[in-house]
Short mmCIF file of C-alpha atoms in Angstrom, two decimals:
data_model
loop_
_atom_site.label_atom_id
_atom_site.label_comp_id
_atom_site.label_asym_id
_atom_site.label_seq_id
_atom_site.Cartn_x
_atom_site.Cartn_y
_atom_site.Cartn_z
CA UNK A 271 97.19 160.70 137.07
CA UNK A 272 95.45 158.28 134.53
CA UNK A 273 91.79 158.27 135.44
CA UNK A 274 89.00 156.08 134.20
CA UNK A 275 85.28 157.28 135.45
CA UNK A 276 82.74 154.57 134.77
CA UNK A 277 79.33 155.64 134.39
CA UNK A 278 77.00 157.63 131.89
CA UNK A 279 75.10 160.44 133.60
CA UNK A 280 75.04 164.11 134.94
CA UNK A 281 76.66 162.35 138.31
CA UNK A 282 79.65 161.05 136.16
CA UNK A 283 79.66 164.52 134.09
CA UNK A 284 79.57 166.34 137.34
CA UNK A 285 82.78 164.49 138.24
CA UNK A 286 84.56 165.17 135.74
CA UNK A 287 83.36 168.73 135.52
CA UNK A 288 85.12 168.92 139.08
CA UNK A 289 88.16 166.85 138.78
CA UNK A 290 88.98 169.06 135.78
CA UNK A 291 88.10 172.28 137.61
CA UNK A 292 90.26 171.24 140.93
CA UNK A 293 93.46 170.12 138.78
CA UNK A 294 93.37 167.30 136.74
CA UNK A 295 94.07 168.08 132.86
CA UNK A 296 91.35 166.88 131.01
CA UNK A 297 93.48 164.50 128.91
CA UNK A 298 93.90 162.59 131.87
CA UNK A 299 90.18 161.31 131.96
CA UNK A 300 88.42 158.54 130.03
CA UNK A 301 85.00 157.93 130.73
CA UNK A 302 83.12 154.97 129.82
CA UNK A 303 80.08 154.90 128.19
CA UNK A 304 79.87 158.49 128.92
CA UNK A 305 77.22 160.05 126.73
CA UNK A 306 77.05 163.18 124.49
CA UNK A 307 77.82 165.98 126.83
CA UNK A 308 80.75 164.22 128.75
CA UNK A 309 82.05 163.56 124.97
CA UNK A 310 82.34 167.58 124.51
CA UNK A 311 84.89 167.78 127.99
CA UNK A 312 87.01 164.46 127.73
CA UNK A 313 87.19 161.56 125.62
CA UNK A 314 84.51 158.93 125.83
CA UNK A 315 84.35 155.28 125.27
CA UNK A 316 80.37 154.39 124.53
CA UNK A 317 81.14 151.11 123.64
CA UNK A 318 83.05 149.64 127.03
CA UNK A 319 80.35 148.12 128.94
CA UNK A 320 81.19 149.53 132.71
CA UNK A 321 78.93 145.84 133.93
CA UNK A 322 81.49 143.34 132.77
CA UNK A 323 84.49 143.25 134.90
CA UNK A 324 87.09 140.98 132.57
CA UNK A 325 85.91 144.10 129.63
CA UNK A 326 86.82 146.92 132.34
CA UNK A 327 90.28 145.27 133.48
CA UNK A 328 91.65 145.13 130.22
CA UNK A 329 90.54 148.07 129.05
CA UNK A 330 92.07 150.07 132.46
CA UNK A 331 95.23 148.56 131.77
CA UNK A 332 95.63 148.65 128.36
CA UNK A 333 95.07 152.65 129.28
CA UNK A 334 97.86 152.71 131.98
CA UNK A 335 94.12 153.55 134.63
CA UNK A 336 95.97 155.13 137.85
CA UNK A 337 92.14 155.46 139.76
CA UNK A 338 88.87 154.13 138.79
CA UNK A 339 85.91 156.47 139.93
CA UNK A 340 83.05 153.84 139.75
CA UNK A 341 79.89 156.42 139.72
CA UNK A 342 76.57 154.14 139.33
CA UNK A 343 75.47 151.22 141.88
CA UNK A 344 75.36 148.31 138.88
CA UNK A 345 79.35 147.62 138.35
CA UNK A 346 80.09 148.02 141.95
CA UNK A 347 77.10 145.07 142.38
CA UNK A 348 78.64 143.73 139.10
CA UNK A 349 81.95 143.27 140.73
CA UNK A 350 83.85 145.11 138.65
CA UNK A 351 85.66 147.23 141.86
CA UNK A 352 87.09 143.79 142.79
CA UNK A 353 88.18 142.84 139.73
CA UNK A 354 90.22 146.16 139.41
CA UNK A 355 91.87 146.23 142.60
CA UNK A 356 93.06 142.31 142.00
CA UNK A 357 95.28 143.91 139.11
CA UNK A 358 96.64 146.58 141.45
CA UNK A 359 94.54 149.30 140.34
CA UNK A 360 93.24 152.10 142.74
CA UNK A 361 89.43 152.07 142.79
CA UNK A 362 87.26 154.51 144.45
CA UNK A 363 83.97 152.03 145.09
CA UNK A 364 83.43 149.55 147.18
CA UNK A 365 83.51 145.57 146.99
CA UNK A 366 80.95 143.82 145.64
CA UNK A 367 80.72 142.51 149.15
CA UNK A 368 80.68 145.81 150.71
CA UNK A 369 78.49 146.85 147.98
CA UNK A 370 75.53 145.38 149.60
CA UNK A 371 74.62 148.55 152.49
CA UNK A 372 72.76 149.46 148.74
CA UNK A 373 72.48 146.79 147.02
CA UNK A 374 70.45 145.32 149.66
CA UNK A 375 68.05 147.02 152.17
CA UNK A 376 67.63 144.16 154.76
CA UNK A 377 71.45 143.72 154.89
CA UNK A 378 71.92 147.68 155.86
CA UNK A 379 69.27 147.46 158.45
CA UNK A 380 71.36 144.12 159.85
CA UNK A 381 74.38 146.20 159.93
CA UNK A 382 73.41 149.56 160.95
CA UNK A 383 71.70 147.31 163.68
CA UNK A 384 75.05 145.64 164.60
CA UNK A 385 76.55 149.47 165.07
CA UNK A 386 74.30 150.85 166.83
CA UNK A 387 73.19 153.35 164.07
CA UNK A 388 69.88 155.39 164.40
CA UNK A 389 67.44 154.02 161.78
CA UNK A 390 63.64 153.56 161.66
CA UNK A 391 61.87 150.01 162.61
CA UNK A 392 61.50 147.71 159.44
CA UNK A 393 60.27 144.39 158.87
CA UNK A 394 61.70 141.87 155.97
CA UNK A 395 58.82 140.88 153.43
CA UNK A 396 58.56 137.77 151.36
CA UNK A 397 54.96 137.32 150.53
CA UNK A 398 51.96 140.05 150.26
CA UNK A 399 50.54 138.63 153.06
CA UNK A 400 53.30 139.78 155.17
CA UNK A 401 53.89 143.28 153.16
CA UNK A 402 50.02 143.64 154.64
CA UNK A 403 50.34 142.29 158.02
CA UNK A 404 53.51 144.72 158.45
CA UNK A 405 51.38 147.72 157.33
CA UNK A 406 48.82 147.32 159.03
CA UNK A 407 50.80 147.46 162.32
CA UNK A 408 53.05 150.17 161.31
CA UNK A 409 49.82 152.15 160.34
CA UNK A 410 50.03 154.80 157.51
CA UNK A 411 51.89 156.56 156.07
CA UNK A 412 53.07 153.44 154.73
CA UNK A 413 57.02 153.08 153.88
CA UNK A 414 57.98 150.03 150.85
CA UNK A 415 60.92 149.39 150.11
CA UNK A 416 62.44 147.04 147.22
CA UNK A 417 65.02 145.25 149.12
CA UNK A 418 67.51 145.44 145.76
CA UNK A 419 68.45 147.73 142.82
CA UNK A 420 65.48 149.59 141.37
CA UNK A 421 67.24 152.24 139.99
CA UNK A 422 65.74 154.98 142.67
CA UNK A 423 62.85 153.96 142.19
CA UNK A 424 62.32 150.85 144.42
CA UNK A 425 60.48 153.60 147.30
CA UNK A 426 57.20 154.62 147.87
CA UNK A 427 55.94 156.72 150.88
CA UNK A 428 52.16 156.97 150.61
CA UNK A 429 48.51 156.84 152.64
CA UNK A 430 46.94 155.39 149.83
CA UNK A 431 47.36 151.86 151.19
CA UNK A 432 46.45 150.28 147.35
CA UNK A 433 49.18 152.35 145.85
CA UNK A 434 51.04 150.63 149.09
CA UNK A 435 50.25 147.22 148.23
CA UNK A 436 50.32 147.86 144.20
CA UNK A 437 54.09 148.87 144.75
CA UNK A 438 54.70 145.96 147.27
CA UNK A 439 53.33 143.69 144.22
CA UNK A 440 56.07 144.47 141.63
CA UNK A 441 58.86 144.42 143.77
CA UNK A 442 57.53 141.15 145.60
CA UNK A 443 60.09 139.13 143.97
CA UNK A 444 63.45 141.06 145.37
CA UNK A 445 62.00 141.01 148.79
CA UNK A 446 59.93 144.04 150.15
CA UNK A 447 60.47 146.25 153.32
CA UNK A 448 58.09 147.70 155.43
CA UNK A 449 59.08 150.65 157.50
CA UNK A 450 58.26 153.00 159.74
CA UNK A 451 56.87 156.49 158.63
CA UNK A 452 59.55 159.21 159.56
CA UNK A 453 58.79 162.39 159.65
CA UNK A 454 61.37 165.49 158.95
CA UNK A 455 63.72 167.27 157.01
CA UNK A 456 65.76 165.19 154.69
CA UNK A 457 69.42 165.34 154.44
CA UNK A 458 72.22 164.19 152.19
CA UNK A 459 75.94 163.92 153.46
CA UNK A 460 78.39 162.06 151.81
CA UNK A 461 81.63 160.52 153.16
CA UNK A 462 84.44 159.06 151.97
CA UNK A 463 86.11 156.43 153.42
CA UNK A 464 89.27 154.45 153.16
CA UNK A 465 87.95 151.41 155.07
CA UNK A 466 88.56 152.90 158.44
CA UNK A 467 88.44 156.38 158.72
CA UNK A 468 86.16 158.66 157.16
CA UNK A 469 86.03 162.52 155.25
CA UNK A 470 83.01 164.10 155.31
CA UNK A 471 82.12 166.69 152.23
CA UNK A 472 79.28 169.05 152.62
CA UNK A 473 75.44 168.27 153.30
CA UNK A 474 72.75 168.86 150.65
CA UNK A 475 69.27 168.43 149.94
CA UNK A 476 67.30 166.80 147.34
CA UNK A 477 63.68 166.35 145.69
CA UNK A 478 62.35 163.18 144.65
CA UNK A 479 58.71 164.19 144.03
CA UNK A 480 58.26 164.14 140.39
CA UNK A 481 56.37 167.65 140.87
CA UNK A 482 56.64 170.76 142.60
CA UNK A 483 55.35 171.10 146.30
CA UNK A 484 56.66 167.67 146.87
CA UNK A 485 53.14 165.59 144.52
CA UNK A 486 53.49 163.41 142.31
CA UNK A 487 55.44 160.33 142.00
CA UNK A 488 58.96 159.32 143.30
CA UNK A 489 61.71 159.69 140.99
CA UNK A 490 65.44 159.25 140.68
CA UNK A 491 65.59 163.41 142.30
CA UNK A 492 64.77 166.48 140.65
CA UNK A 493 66.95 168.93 141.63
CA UNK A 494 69.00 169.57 144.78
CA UNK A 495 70.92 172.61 146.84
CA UNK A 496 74.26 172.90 149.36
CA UNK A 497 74.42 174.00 151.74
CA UNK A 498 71.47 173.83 153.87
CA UNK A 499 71.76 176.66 156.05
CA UNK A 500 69.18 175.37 158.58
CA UNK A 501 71.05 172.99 159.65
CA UNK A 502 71.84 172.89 163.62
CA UNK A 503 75.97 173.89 164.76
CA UNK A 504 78.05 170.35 164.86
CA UNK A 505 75.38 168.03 162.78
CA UNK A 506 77.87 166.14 160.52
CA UNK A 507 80.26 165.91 163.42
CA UNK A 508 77.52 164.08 164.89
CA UNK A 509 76.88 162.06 161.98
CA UNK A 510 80.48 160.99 161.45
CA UNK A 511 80.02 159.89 165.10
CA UNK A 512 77.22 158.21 165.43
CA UNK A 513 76.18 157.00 161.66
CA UNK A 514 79.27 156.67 159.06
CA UNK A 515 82.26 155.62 161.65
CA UNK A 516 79.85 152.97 163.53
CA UNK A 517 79.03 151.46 159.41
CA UNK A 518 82.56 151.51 158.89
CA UNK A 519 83.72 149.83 161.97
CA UNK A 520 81.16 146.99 161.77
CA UNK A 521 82.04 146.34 158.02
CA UNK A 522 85.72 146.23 158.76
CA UNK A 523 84.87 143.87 161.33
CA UNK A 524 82.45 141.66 158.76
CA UNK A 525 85.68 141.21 156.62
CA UNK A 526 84.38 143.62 153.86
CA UNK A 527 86.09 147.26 154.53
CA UNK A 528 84.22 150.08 152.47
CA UNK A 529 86.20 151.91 150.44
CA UNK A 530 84.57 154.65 148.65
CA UNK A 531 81.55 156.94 148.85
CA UNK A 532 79.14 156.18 151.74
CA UNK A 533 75.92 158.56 150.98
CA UNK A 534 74.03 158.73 153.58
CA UNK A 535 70.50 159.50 153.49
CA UNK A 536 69.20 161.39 156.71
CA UNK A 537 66.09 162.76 158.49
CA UNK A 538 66.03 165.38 161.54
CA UNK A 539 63.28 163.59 163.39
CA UNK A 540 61.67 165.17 166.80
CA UNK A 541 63.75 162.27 168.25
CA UNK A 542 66.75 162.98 166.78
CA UNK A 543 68.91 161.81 163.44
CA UNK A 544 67.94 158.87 161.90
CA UNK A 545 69.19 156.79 158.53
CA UNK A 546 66.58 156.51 155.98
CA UNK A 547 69.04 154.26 153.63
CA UNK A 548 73.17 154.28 152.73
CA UNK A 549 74.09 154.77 149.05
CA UNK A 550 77.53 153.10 148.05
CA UNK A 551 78.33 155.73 145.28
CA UNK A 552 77.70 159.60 144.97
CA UNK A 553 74.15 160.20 144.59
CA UNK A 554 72.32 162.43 142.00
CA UNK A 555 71.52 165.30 141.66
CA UNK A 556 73.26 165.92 144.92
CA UNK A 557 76.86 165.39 143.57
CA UNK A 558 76.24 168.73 140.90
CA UNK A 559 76.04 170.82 143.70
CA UNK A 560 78.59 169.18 146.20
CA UNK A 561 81.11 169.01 143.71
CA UNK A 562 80.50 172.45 142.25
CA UNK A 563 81.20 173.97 145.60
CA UNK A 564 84.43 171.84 146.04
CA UNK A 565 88.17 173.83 146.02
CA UNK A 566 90.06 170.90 146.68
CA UNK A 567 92.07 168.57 144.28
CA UNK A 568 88.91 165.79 144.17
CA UNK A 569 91.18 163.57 142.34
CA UNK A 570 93.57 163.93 145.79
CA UNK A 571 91.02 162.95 148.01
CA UNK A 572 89.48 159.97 145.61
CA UNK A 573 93.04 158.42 145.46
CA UNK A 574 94.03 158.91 149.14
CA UNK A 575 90.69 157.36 150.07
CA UNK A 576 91.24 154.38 147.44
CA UNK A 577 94.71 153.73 148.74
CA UNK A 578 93.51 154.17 152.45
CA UNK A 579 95.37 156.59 153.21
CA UNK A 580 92.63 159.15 154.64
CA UNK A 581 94.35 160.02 157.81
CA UNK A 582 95.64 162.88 157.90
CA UNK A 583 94.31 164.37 154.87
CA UNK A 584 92.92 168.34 155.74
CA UNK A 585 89.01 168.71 155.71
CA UNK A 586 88.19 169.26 151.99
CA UNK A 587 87.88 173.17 151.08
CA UNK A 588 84.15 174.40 149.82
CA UNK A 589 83.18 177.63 148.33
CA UNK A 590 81.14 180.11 150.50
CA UNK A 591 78.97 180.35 147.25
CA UNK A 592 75.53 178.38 147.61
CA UNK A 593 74.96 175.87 144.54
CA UNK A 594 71.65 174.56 143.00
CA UNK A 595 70.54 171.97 140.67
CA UNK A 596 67.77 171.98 138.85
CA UNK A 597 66.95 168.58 136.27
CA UNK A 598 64.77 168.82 133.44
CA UNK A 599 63.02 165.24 133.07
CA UNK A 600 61.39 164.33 129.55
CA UNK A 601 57.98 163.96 129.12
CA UNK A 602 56.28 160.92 131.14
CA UNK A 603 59.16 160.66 133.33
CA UNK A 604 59.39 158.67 135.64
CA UNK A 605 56.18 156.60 134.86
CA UNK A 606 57.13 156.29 130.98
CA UNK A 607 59.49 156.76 128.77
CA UNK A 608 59.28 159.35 125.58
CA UNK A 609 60.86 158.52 122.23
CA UNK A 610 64.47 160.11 121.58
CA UNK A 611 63.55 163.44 120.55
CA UNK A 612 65.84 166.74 119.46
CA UNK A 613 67.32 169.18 122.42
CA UNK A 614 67.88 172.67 121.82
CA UNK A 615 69.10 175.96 123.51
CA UNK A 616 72.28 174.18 125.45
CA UNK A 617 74.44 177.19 124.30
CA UNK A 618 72.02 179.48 125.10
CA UNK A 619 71.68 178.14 128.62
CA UNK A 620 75.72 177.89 129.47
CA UNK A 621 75.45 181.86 128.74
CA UNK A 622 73.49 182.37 131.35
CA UNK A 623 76.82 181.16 133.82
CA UNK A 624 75.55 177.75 134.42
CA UNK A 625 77.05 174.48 134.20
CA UNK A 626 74.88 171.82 132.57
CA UNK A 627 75.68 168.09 133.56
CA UNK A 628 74.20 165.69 130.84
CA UNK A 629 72.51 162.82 131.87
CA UNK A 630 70.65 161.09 128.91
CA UNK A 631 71.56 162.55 125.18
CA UNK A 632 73.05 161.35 122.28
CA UNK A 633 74.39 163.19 118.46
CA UNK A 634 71.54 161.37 116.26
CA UNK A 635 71.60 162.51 112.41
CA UNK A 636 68.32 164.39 111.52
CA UNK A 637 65.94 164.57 108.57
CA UNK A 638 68.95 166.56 107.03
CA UNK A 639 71.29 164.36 107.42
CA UNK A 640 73.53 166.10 110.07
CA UNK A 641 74.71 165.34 113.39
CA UNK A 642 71.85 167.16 116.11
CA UNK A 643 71.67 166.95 119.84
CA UNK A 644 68.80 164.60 120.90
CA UNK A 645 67.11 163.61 124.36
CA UNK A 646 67.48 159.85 125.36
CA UNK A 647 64.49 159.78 128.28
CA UNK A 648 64.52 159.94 131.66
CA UNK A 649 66.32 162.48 133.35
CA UNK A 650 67.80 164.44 130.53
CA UNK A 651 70.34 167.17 131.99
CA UNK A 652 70.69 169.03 135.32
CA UNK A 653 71.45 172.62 135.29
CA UNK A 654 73.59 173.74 137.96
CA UNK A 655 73.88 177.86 139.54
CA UNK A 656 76.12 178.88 142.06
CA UNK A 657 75.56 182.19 143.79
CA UNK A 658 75.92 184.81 146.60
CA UNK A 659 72.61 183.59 147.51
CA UNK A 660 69.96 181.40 147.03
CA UNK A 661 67.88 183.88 145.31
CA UNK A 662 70.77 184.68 142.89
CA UNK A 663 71.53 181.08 142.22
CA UNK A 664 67.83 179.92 141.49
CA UNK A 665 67.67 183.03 139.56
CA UNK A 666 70.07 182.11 137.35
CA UNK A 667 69.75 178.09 137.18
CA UNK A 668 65.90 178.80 136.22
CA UNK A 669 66.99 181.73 133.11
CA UNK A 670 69.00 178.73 132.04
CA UNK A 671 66.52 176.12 132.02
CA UNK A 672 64.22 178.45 130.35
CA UNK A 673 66.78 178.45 127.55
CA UNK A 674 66.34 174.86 126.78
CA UNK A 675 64.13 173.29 124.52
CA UNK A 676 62.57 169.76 124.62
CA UNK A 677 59.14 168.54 123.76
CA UNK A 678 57.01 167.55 126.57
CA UNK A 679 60.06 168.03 129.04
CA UNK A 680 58.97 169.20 132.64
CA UNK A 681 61.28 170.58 135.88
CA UNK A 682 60.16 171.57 139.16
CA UNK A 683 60.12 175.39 139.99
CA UNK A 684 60.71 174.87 143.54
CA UNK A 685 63.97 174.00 143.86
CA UNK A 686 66.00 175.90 147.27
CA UNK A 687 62.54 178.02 147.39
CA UNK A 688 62.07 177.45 151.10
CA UNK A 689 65.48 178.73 151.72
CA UNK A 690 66.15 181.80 149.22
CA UNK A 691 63.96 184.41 151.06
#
């Protein structure tokens, strides 16, 4: 099967690290931008912009594209999932329409709302004053949400009601929403769907603090683990129940069927499971270790969900191993942005046993004229350990970070602590 991935980071790398590993010859794969890791597994195309929909179309079927994996939020908003599927191509991602339980905050809340999903009080913003107003009645910790794309970074959860209000200020423009505080452990289960029925894959956990022990700022996620073996007997039965099959229902019934990856982002509250927001595409890091544990053919299960043909299909296989992720950041992220500098000790790392996913590098020629690795900000890689254990696998994700070398680069060394004694 012909398969086009669109998308440029350690999500879209952990992809096609696992459609390889479950079946699908490499040759088979064309990814586009890609970056300079992906380039080293299949073949890349860095100048196909994945935004523009007419560019995409032609491209897929110049190629003879059998699926479309659509990994980041900004072609499915672009809609570029449409355009596909009006040429008769399979796409895993959903409408542009459908789309919008990410692309827009006040539009999930409407529909989770409409299916009776459990979800925390919110009030839509427009102005300050009302940002303000909303705070002060939902009383700290204060919850802000951009109600668009902000590229994980449209969330703040803070006391500090100026950093409240400073945050509230620069997303004004999209539309701000105003929360309730939840309080709880944080899960990640992702579904697919077909536009009716739905698969679920295998929970995880991730870390958005910038810094260990949860400090510092918010940032795209930091590192993640799978499974979480704390969770209670029959939870994702209960949240195919009660959360994904109600979303799916009601957008069937709104005339704009998912068809994709529903990601939905959980709490265990003292009053039970609640939504904290749906993502429309596999989130990161949390794909590097769902996918990692995965046995099954994941290019099987993307096309039966693309064609809608779900039913029937037998609960996806996972490895009893435990997998963790760990992402080295460069330096200033996810405030600033450092200049493109040189990345060694990749080798080095991979002998340890781990996988690493590459998120932001590039070949760049150095003072000596040759081709070198280089860092392109951001979230540069994510290093990925599977293991008997949680001790064994953060044991050996953290010998093969320490292999790596970038200037000014941090990680957190907390990763799966809590739940590797």
């Amino acid at each position: 099967m012909k398969i086009l991935v669109l998308g440029q980071g350690a999500r879209e790398h952990a992809i096609v690290k696992a459609l390889v590993r479950t079946g699908t010859p490499a040759s088979d794969i064309i990814v586009a931008p890609g970056n300079a890791g992906i380039a080293l597994d299949v073949r890349c195309e860095p100048n196909l912009n994945p935004n523009l929909p007419l560019d995409v179309v032609k491209f897929a079927l110049e190629h003879g594209t059998e699926l479309a994996i659509i990994g980041p939020e900004a072609p499915l908003i672009a809609g570029v999932s449409d355009a596909l599927r009006s040429e008769g191509i399979a796409v895993f991602g959903p409408s542009q329409e459908a789309a919008q339980l990410e692309g827009s905050k006040s539009f999930a809340k409407e529909v989770m709302a409409a299916a009776g999903v459990p979800t925390g009080m919110a009030r839509e913003c427009t102005t300050l004053e009302e940002v303000i107003s909303a705070m002060d009645d939902f009383g700290a910790p204060y919850v802000i949400k951009a109600d668009g794309l902000a590229a994980g970074k449209g969330v703040i959860v803070t006391s500090d009601r100026d950093a409240a209000v400073d945050h509230a200020k620069k997303f004004i423009a999209m539309g701000i929403l105003v929360e309730e505080f939840l309080d709880g452990q944080e899960v990640s289960l992702f579904f697919l769907s077909d536009g009716t029925s739905v698969v679920p894959l295998t929970p995880a956990q991730d870390f958005k603090r910038a810094y260990d022990n949860d400090e510092g700022p918010n940032t795209g996620g930091m590192g993640a683990y799978s499974p979480l073996p704390w969770l209670p007997a029959g939870f994702v039965e209960e949240v195919e129940e009660k959360v994904a099959l109600p979303t799916i229902q009601e957008m069937a019934r709104l005339g704009a069927p998912f068809v994709g990856l529903l990601y939905c982002g959980l709490i265990i509250t003292k009053r039970g499971i609640r939504v904290i927001e749906f993502n429309a595409r596999f989130g990161d890091p949390e794909t590097q270790v769902v996918l990692r544990r995965l046995n099954s053919s994941l290019s099987n299960l993307l096309y039966k969900a693309a064609t809608g043909h779900l039913e029937g299909v037998s609960d996806p296989e996972f490895s009893k191993d435990v997998a963790i992720t760990v992402v080295l950041a460069s330096e200033g992220y996810p405030d600033t942005s450092a200049p493109n500098r040189p990345l060694y000790g990749l080798g080095e790392a991979e002998a340890q046993g781990v996988e690493v996913c590459h998120a932001a590098t590039a070949w760049a020629e150095n003072k000596d004229g040759e081709e070198s690795l280089v860092a392109t900000g951001g979230r540069v890689l994510s290093v990925v350990a599977t293991g008997k254990d949680f001790a064994g696998a953060r044991a050996q994700a953290y010998a093969g970070i320490e292999k790596i070398q970038l200037q000014g680069s941090h990680y957190r060394k907390d990763i799966a602590a809590k739940v590797s004694n």
